[in-house]
PDB file of C-alpha atoms in Angstrom:
ATOM      1  CA  MET K   1      31.810 -18.847  16.501  1.00 66.00           C
ATOM      2  CA  ALA K   2      28.701 -16.393  18.120  1.00 76.00           C
ATOM      3  CA  VAL K   3      26.764 -14.008  15.381  1.00 76.00           C
ATOM      4  CA  THR K   4      26.856 -10.708  16.785  1.00 87.00           C
ATOM      5  CA  GLN K   5      24.734  -7.636  16.588  1.00 85.00           C
ATOM      6  CA  GLN K   6      26.473  -6.284  14.272  1.00 87.00           C
ATOM      7  CA  ASP K   7      26.573  -9.481  11.913  1.00 86.00           C
ATOM      8  CA  LYS K   8      22.952  -9.675  12.865  1.00 87.00           C
ATOM      9  CA  ALA K   9      21.699  -5.914  11.801  1.00 89.00           C
ATOM     10  CA  LYS K  10      23.961  -6.554   8.543  1.00 89.00           C
ATOM     11  CA  ALA K  11      21.809  -9.534   7.666  1.00 91.00           C
ATOM     12  CA  ALA K  12      18.772  -7.656   8.489  1.00 90.00           C
ATOM     13  CA  LEU K  13      20.272  -5.006   6.071  1.00 88.00           C
ATOM     14  CA  GLU K  14      20.976  -7.593   3.887  1.00 89.00           C
ATOM     15  CA  ALA K  15      17.608  -9.471   3.280  1.00 93.00           C
ATOM     16  CA  ARG K  16      15.753  -5.782   2.836  1.00 90.00           C
ATOM     17  CA  GLU K  17      17.982  -5.116  -0.058  1.00 91.00           C
ATOM     18  CA  LEU K  18      16.832  -8.122  -1.922  1.00 93.00           C
ATOM     19  CA  PHE K  19      13.522  -8.090  -0.774  1.00 93.00           C
ATOM     20  CA  ILE K  20      13.890  -4.500  -2.962  1.00 92.00           C
ATOM     21  CA  GLU K  21      15.931  -5.763  -6.097  1.00 93.00           C
ATOM     22  CA  ARG K  22      13.702  -8.639  -6.592  1.00 93.00           C
ATOM     23  CA  ASN K  23      11.301  -6.358  -6.001  1.00 91.00           C
ATOM     24  CA  ALA K  24      12.332  -4.425  -9.088  1.00 93.00           C
ATOM     25  CA  ILE K  25      12.952  -7.455 -11.472  1.00 94.00           C
ATOM     26  CA  GLN K  26       9.252  -8.626 -11.092  1.00 90.00           C
ATOM     27  CA  ALA K  27       8.071  -5.289 -11.919  1.00 90.00           C
ATOM     28  CA  GLU K  28      10.087  -4.654 -14.272  1.00 92.00           C
ATOM     29  CA  THR K  29       8.546  -8.293 -15.679  1.00 89.00           C
ATOM     30  CA  GLY K  30       5.098  -7.022 -15.123  1.00 86.00           C
ATOM     31  CA  GLY K  31       5.877  -3.839 -17.500  1.00 89.00           C
ATOM     32  CA  LEU K  32       7.177  -1.244 -15.035  1.00 90.00           C
ATOM     33  CA  PRO K  33      10.532   0.357 -14.556  1.00 92.00           C
ATOM     34  CA  ARG K  34      13.261  -1.642 -12.644  1.00 92.00           C
ATOM     35  CA  ILE K  35      13.414   1.932 -11.046  1.00 93.00           C
ATOM     36  CA  ALA K  36       9.910   1.559 -10.213  1.00 93.00           C
ATOM     37  CA  GLY K  37      10.040  -1.682  -8.639  1.00 93.00           C
ATOM     38  CA  ARG K  38      12.296  -0.105  -6.453  1.00 93.00           C
ATOM     39  CA  LEU K  39      10.718   2.622  -5.070  1.00 94.00           C
ATOM     40  CA  ILE K  40       7.132   0.416  -3.897  1.00 92.00           C
ATOM     41  CA  GLY K  41       9.890  -2.108  -2.232  1.00 93.00           C
ATOM     42  CA  ILE K  42      11.274   0.714   0.050  1.00 93.00           C
ATOM     43  CA  PHE K  43       7.136   2.013   0.476  1.00 94.00           C
ATOM     44  CA  LEU K  44       6.397  -1.508   1.355  1.00 93.00           C
ATOM     45  CA  LEU K  45       8.702  -1.555   3.888  1.00 93.00           C
ATOM     46  CA  ASP K  46       9.262   1.711   5.310  1.00 92.00           C
ATOM     47  CA  GLY K  47       5.579   2.998   4.639  1.00 90.00           C
ATOM     48  CA  GLY K  48       6.557   6.781   4.355  1.00 86.00           C
ATOM     49  CA  PRO K  49       6.144   9.554   4.681  1.00 93.00           C
ATOM     50  CA  ILE K  50       9.242   9.506   2.914  1.00 93.00           C
ATOM     51  CA  SER K  51      10.508  13.169   1.856  1.00 93.00           C
ATOM     52  CA  PHE K  52      11.886  13.637  -2.471  1.00 92.00           C
ATOM     53  CA  ALA K  53      15.419  13.768  -1.369  1.00 91.00           C
ATOM     54  CA  GLU K  54      15.450  10.943   0.695  1.00 92.00           C
ATOM     55  CA  LEU K  55      14.620   8.706  -1.758  1.00 92.00           C
ATOM     56  CA  ALA K  56      16.639  10.048  -4.644  1.00 91.00           C
ATOM     57  CA  ASP K  57      19.191   9.517  -1.961  1.00 91.00           C
ATOM     58  CA  ARG K  58      18.476   6.006  -1.414  1.00 89.00           C
ATOM     59  CA  MET K  59      17.587   5.350  -4.580  1.00 88.00           C
ATOM     60  CA  GLN K  60      21.032   6.756  -5.555  1.00 86.00           C
ATOM     61  CA  ALA K  61      19.367   7.473  -8.631  1.00 87.00           C
ATOM     62  CA  SER K  62      18.825  10.838 -10.885  1.00 89.00           C
ATOM     63  CA  ARG K  63      16.540  12.846  -9.038  1.00 89.00           C
ATOM     64  CA  ALA K  64      14.659  12.804 -12.277  1.00 93.00           C
ATOM     65  CA  SER K  65      14.236   9.866 -13.128  1.00 92.00           C
ATOM     66  CA  VAL K  66      12.788   9.370  -8.982  1.00 92.00           C
ATOM     67  CA  SER K  67       9.926  12.419  -9.720  1.00 92.00           C
ATOM     68  CA  THR K  68       9.396  10.532 -12.868  1.00 94.00           C
ATOM     69  CA  ASN K  69       8.817   7.543 -11.445  1.00 94.00           C
ATOM     70  CA  THR K  70       7.174   8.927  -7.849  1.00 94.00           C
ATOM     71  CA  ARG K  71       4.802  10.677 -10.617  1.00 94.00           C
ATOM     72  CA  LEU K  72       3.928   6.893 -11.865  1.00 94.00           C
ATOM     73  CA  LEU K  73       2.903   5.173  -8.664  1.00 93.00           C
ATOM     74  CA  GLU K  74       0.772   8.272  -8.260  1.00 93.00           C
ATOM     75  CA  ARG K  75      -1.072   7.902 -11.345  1.00 91.00           C
ATOM     76  CA  LEU K  76      -1.382   3.856 -10.497  1.00 88.00           C
ATOM     77  CA  GLY K  77      -2.713   4.588  -7.207  1.00 88.00           C
ATOM     78  CA  ILE K  78       0.056   2.630  -4.839  1.00 91.00           C
ATOM     79  CA  ILE K  79       1.701   5.889  -3.066  1.00 93.00           C
ATOM     80  CA  GLU K  80       0.486   9.343  -2.426  1.00 93.00           C
ATOM     81  CA  ARG K  81       1.774  12.442  -1.872  1.00 92.00           C
ATOM     82  CA  VAL K  82       1.570  14.299   1.396  1.00 91.00           C
ATOM     83  CA  ALA K  83       2.733  17.564   2.523  1.00 86.00           C
ATOM     84  CA  MET K  84       4.766  18.359   5.940  1.00 86.00           C
ATOM     85  CA  ARG K  85       4.468  21.656   8.632  1.00 85.00           C
ATOM     86  CA  GLY K  86       7.245  23.327   7.981  1.00 82.00           C
ATOM     87  CA  GLU K  87       8.095  21.605   4.756  1.00 80.00           C
ATOM     88  CA  ARG K  88       9.099  22.624   1.460  1.00 83.00           C
ATOM     89  CA  GLN K  89       9.688  19.430  -0.411  1.00 84.00           C
ATOM     90  CA  ASP K  90       7.757  16.463  -1.798  1.00 88.00           C
ATOM     91  CA  PHE K  91       6.823  13.617   0.741  1.00 94.00           C
ATOM     92  CA  PHE K  92       5.008  10.287  -0.409  1.00 95.00           C
ATOM     93  CA  SER K  93       3.348   8.060   1.798  1.00 94.00           C
ATOM     94  CA  LEU K  94       2.695   4.128   0.565  1.00 93.00           C
ATOM     95  CA  ARG K  95      -1.687   4.507   0.418  1.00 90.00           C
ATOM     96  CA  ALA K  96      -3.899   2.301   1.916  1.00 85.00           C
ATOM     97  CA  ASN K  97      -5.014  -0.802   0.521  1.00 83.00           C
ATOM     98  CA  PRO K  98      -2.600   0.035  -2.615  1.00 86.00           C
ATOM     99  CA  PHE K  99      -3.493  -3.274  -4.411  1.00 85.00           C
ATOM    100  CA  LEU K 100      -6.827  -2.677  -3.966  1.00 88.00           C
ATOM    101  CA  ILE K 101      -7.295   0.059  -5.553  1.00 87.00           C
ATOM    102  CA  VAL K 102      -5.118  -1.429  -9.230  1.00 86.00           C
ATOM    103  CA  LEU K 103      -7.675  -3.910  -9.238  1.00 89.00           C
ATOM    104  CA  GLU K 104     -10.620  -1.381  -9.716  1.00 91.00           C
ATOM    105  CA  GLN K 105      -8.222   0.497 -11.768  1.00 89.00           C
ATOM    106  CA  SER K 106      -8.125  -2.539 -13.695  1.00 92.00           C
ATOM    107  CA  ILE K 107     -11.603  -3.363 -13.806  1.00 94.00           C
ATOM    108  CA  ALA K 108     -12.582   0.063 -14.834  1.00 94.00           C
ATOM    109  CA  ASP K 109      -9.968  -0.387 -18.202  1.00 94.00           C
ATOM    110  CA  CYS K 110     -11.954  -3.752 -18.382  1.00 95.00           C
ATOM    111  CA  GLN K 111     -15.260  -2.111 -18.830  1.00 95.00           C
ATOM    112  CA  ARG K 112     -13.543   0.583 -20.731  1.00 95.00           C
ATOM    113  CA  PHE K 113     -12.695  -1.418 -23.553  1.00 95.00           C
ATOM    114  CA  THR K 114     -16.015  -3.112 -23.684  1.00 95.00           C
ATOM    115  CA  THR K 115     -17.974  -0.506 -24.311  1.00 95.00           C
ATOM    116  CA  TYR K 116     -15.162   0.565 -27.038  1.00 94.00           C
ATOM    117  CA  VAL K 117     -16.465  -2.093 -28.880  1.00 94.00           C
ATOM    118  CA  ASP K 118     -19.408  -1.874 -28.241  1.00 94.00           C
ATOM    119  CA  GLU K 119     -19.878   1.595 -29.618  1.00 94.00           C
ATOM    120  CA  LEU K 120     -17.889   0.504 -32.057  1.00 94.00           C
ATOM    121  CA  LEU K 121     -20.227  -2.392 -33.458  1.00 92.00           C
ATOM    122  CA  ALA K 122     -22.268  -0.270 -33.389  1.00 93.00           C
ATOM    123  CA  ALA K 123     -20.940   2.800 -35.030  1.00 93.00           C
ATOM    124  CA  SER K 124     -19.344   1.220 -38.252  1.00 88.00           C
ATOM    125  CA  PRO K 125     -20.003  -2.088 -40.107  1.00 88.00           C
ATOM    126  CA  LEU K 126     -16.988  -4.705 -40.273  1.00 91.00           C
ATOM    127  CA  PRO K 127     -15.822  -8.146 -41.796  1.00 92.00           C
ATOM    128  CA  ALA K 128     -17.068 -10.703 -40.330  1.00 93.00           C
ATOM    129  CA  ASP K 129     -13.335 -11.700 -39.342  1.00 94.00           C
ATOM    130  CA  ALA K 130     -12.520  -7.853 -37.566  1.00 94.00           C
ATOM    131  CA  THR K 131     -16.161  -8.767 -36.075  1.00 93.00           C
ATOM    132  CA  ALA K 132     -15.375 -11.913 -34.639  1.00 95.00           C
ATOM    133  CA  ARG K 133     -11.614 -10.603 -33.048  1.00 95.00           C
ATOM    134  CA  LEU K 134     -13.297  -7.704 -31.530  1.00 94.00           C
ATOM    135  CA  GLN K 135     -15.610 -10.068 -30.520  1.00 94.00           C
ATOM    136  CA  GLN K 136     -13.290 -12.672 -29.038  1.00 96.00           C
ATOM    137  CA  ALA K 137     -11.469  -9.990 -27.076  1.00 96.00           C
ATOM    138  CA  GLN K 138     -14.260  -8.166 -25.386  1.00 95.00           C
ATOM    139  CA  ASP K 139     -14.942 -11.079 -24.164  1.00 96.00           C
ATOM    140  CA  PHE K 140     -11.443 -11.801 -23.063  1.00 96.00           C
ATOM    141  CA  HIS K 141     -11.738  -7.827 -20.893  1.00 96.00           C
ATOM    142  CA  ALA K 142     -15.134  -8.948 -19.972  1.00 95.00           C
ATOM    143  CA  VAL K 143     -13.823 -12.607 -17.806  1.00 96.00           C
ATOM    144  CA  THR K 144     -11.038 -10.490 -17.016  1.00 96.00           C
ATOM    145  CA  ALA K 145     -13.120  -7.395 -14.865  1.00 95.00           C
ATOM    146  CA  GLN K 146     -15.564 -10.511 -14.178  1.00 95.00           C
ATOM    147  CA  THR K 147     -13.300 -12.437 -12.314  1.00 95.00           C
ATOM    148  CA  LEU K 148     -11.059  -9.337 -10.812  1.00 94.00           C
ATOM    149  CA  GLN K 149     -14.132  -8.355  -9.329  1.00 94.00           C
ATOM    150  CA  GLU K 150     -14.719 -11.754  -7.667  1.00 94.00           C
ATOM    151  CA  LEU K 151     -10.764 -11.268  -6.269  1.00 93.00           C
ATOM    152  CA  LEU K 152     -11.847  -7.867  -5.331  1.00 91.00           C
ATOM    153  CA  ALA K 153     -14.550  -8.603  -2.847  1.00 92.00           C
ATOM    154  CA  LYS K 154     -12.760 -11.850  -1.386  1.00 91.00           C
ATOM    155  CA  LEU K 155      -9.944  -9.487  -0.603  1.00 89.00           C
ATOM    156  CA  ALA K 156     -12.132  -6.415   0.975  1.00 85.00           C
ATOM    157  CA  GLU K 157     -13.758  -9.105   3.429  1.00 88.00           C
ATOM    158  CA  ARG K 158     -10.770 -10.623   4.064  1.00 88.00           C
ATOM    159  CA  GLN K 159      -9.849  -7.323   5.042  1.00 82.00           C
ATOM    160  CA  LYS K 160     -13.059  -6.493   7.069  1.00 85.00           C
ATOM    161  CA  GLN K 161     -12.184 -10.287   8.994  1.00 86.00           C
ATOM    162  CA  THR K 162      -8.942  -9.425  10.159  1.00 83.00           C
ATOM    163  CA  ALA K 163      -9.815  -5.583  11.389  1.00 80.00           C
ATOM    164  CA  ALA K 164     -12.486  -7.411  13.194  1.00 83.00           C
ATOM    165  CA  GLN K 165     -10.160  -9.848  14.426  1.00 82.00           C
ATOM    166  CA  ALA K 166      -7.917  -7.268  15.573  1.00 73.00           C
ATOM    167  CA  VAL K 167     -10.609  -4.765  17.740  1.00 66.00           C
ATOM    168  CA  PRO K 168     -10.955  -7.473  20.191  1.00 65.00           C
ATOM    169  CA  ALA K 169      -7.387  -7.922  21.358  1.00 59.00           C
ATOM    170  CA  LYS K 170      -6.655  -4.301  21.202  1.00 58.00           C
ATOM    171  CA  ARG K 171      -9.787  -3.346  23.346  1.00 61.00           C
ATOM    172  CA  LYS K 172      -8.257  -6.445  25.905  1.00 61.00           C
ATOM    173  CA  ALA K 173      -5.269  -4.932  25.571  1.00 57.00           C
ATOM    174  CA  GLY K 174      -6.992  -1.638  26.442  1.00 58.00           C
ATOM    175  CA  ALA K 175      -8.815  -3.013  29.222  1.00 55.00           C
ATOM    176  CA  ALA K 176      -6.181  -3.896  31.197  1.00 51.00           C
ATOM    177  CA  ALA K 177      -4.455  -0.700  31.594  1.00 48.00           C
ATOM    178  CA  PRO K 178      -7.044   1.357  33.998  1.00 49.00           C
ATOM    179  CA  ALA K 179      -6.092  -0.904  37.128  1.00 47.00           C
ATOM    180  CA  PRO K 180      -2.685   1.084  37.596  1.00 46.00           C
ATOM    181  CA  ALA K 181      -4.571   3.783  37.549  1.00 45.00           C
ATOM    182  CA  ALA K 182      -6.928   2.767  40.439  1.00 44.00           C
ATOM    183  CA  ALA K 183      -4.369   1.848  43.136  1.00 41.00           C
ATOM    184  CA  PRO K 184      -3.592   5.839  43.857  1.00 40.00           C
ATOM    185  CA  LYS K 185      -7.289   6.073  44.097  1.00 41.00           C
ATOM    186  CA  ALA K 186      -7.347   3.812  46.745  1.00 39.00           C
ATOM    187  CA  ARG K 187      -4.068   4.699  47.853  1.00 40.00           C
ATOM    188  CA  THR K 188      -5.983   8.862  48.957  1.00 40.00           C
ATOM    189  CA  ALA K 189      -9.418   7.579  49.849  1.00 37.00           C
ATOM    190  CA  ARG K 190      -7.551   4.928  53.204  1.00 39.00           C
ATOM    191  CA  SER K 191      -5.238   8.690  53.746  1.00 41.00           C
ATOM    192  CA  THR K 192      -8.441  10.325  53.884  1.00 41.00           C
ATOM    193  CA  ALA K 193     -10.378   8.144  56.480  1.00 42.00           C
ATOM    194  CA  ALA K 194      -7.228   8.124  58.899  1.00 42.00           C
ATOM    195  CA  ARG K 195      -6.877  11.670  58.238  1.00 44.00           C
ATOM    196  CA  ARG K 196     -10.562  11.865  59.509  1.00 44.00           C
ATOM    197  CA  SER K 197      -9.712   9.500  62.259  1.00 42.00           C
ATOM    198  CA  SER K 198      -6.602  10.699  63.680  1.00 43.00           C
ATOM    199  CA  LYS K 199      -9.106  13.791  64.233  1.00 44.00           C
ATOM    200  CA  ASP K 200     -12.188  11.926  65.619  1.00 43.00           C
TER     201      ASP K 200
END
């Protein structure tokens, strides 16, 4: 049986919805609300800007729930609120490099924790066992921050290489474009020469 365009469209839609739902489950496993995970899936697929009303409609969720979770994703640095001329309602878009931003925030959190421990140990004598527990937690956060910094540097370098590879392709595409525009000029020059020849 031949596959129709309608069948292909249905399969594509089902694949999108499956991805969004899987992303929601994964987000929930990581401690985020499931609806936040679904929103991330939508923005990864469509980018934005997407209006608040459209998000509520697509999510089949209450406006309060959508509002709560868009604010959460804004705080995490994954999406941003954008203004659209002539529109009163809010629009949202996926931020550029949202996962690098999340990594930067995680690094900052780990570094803050190590600072908190240093300040506590300097200000308050603690039993040896409490000090040992705090230092163990501090070491964990310090190593985590260092590892994330290395990962951040690798991702940034990879994105730089990807961008550099994309530039020659754009230049090559742009170089071929002017060729058709040169033809009318040539025809104009020939026609001008022909008119001069006829006058002579």
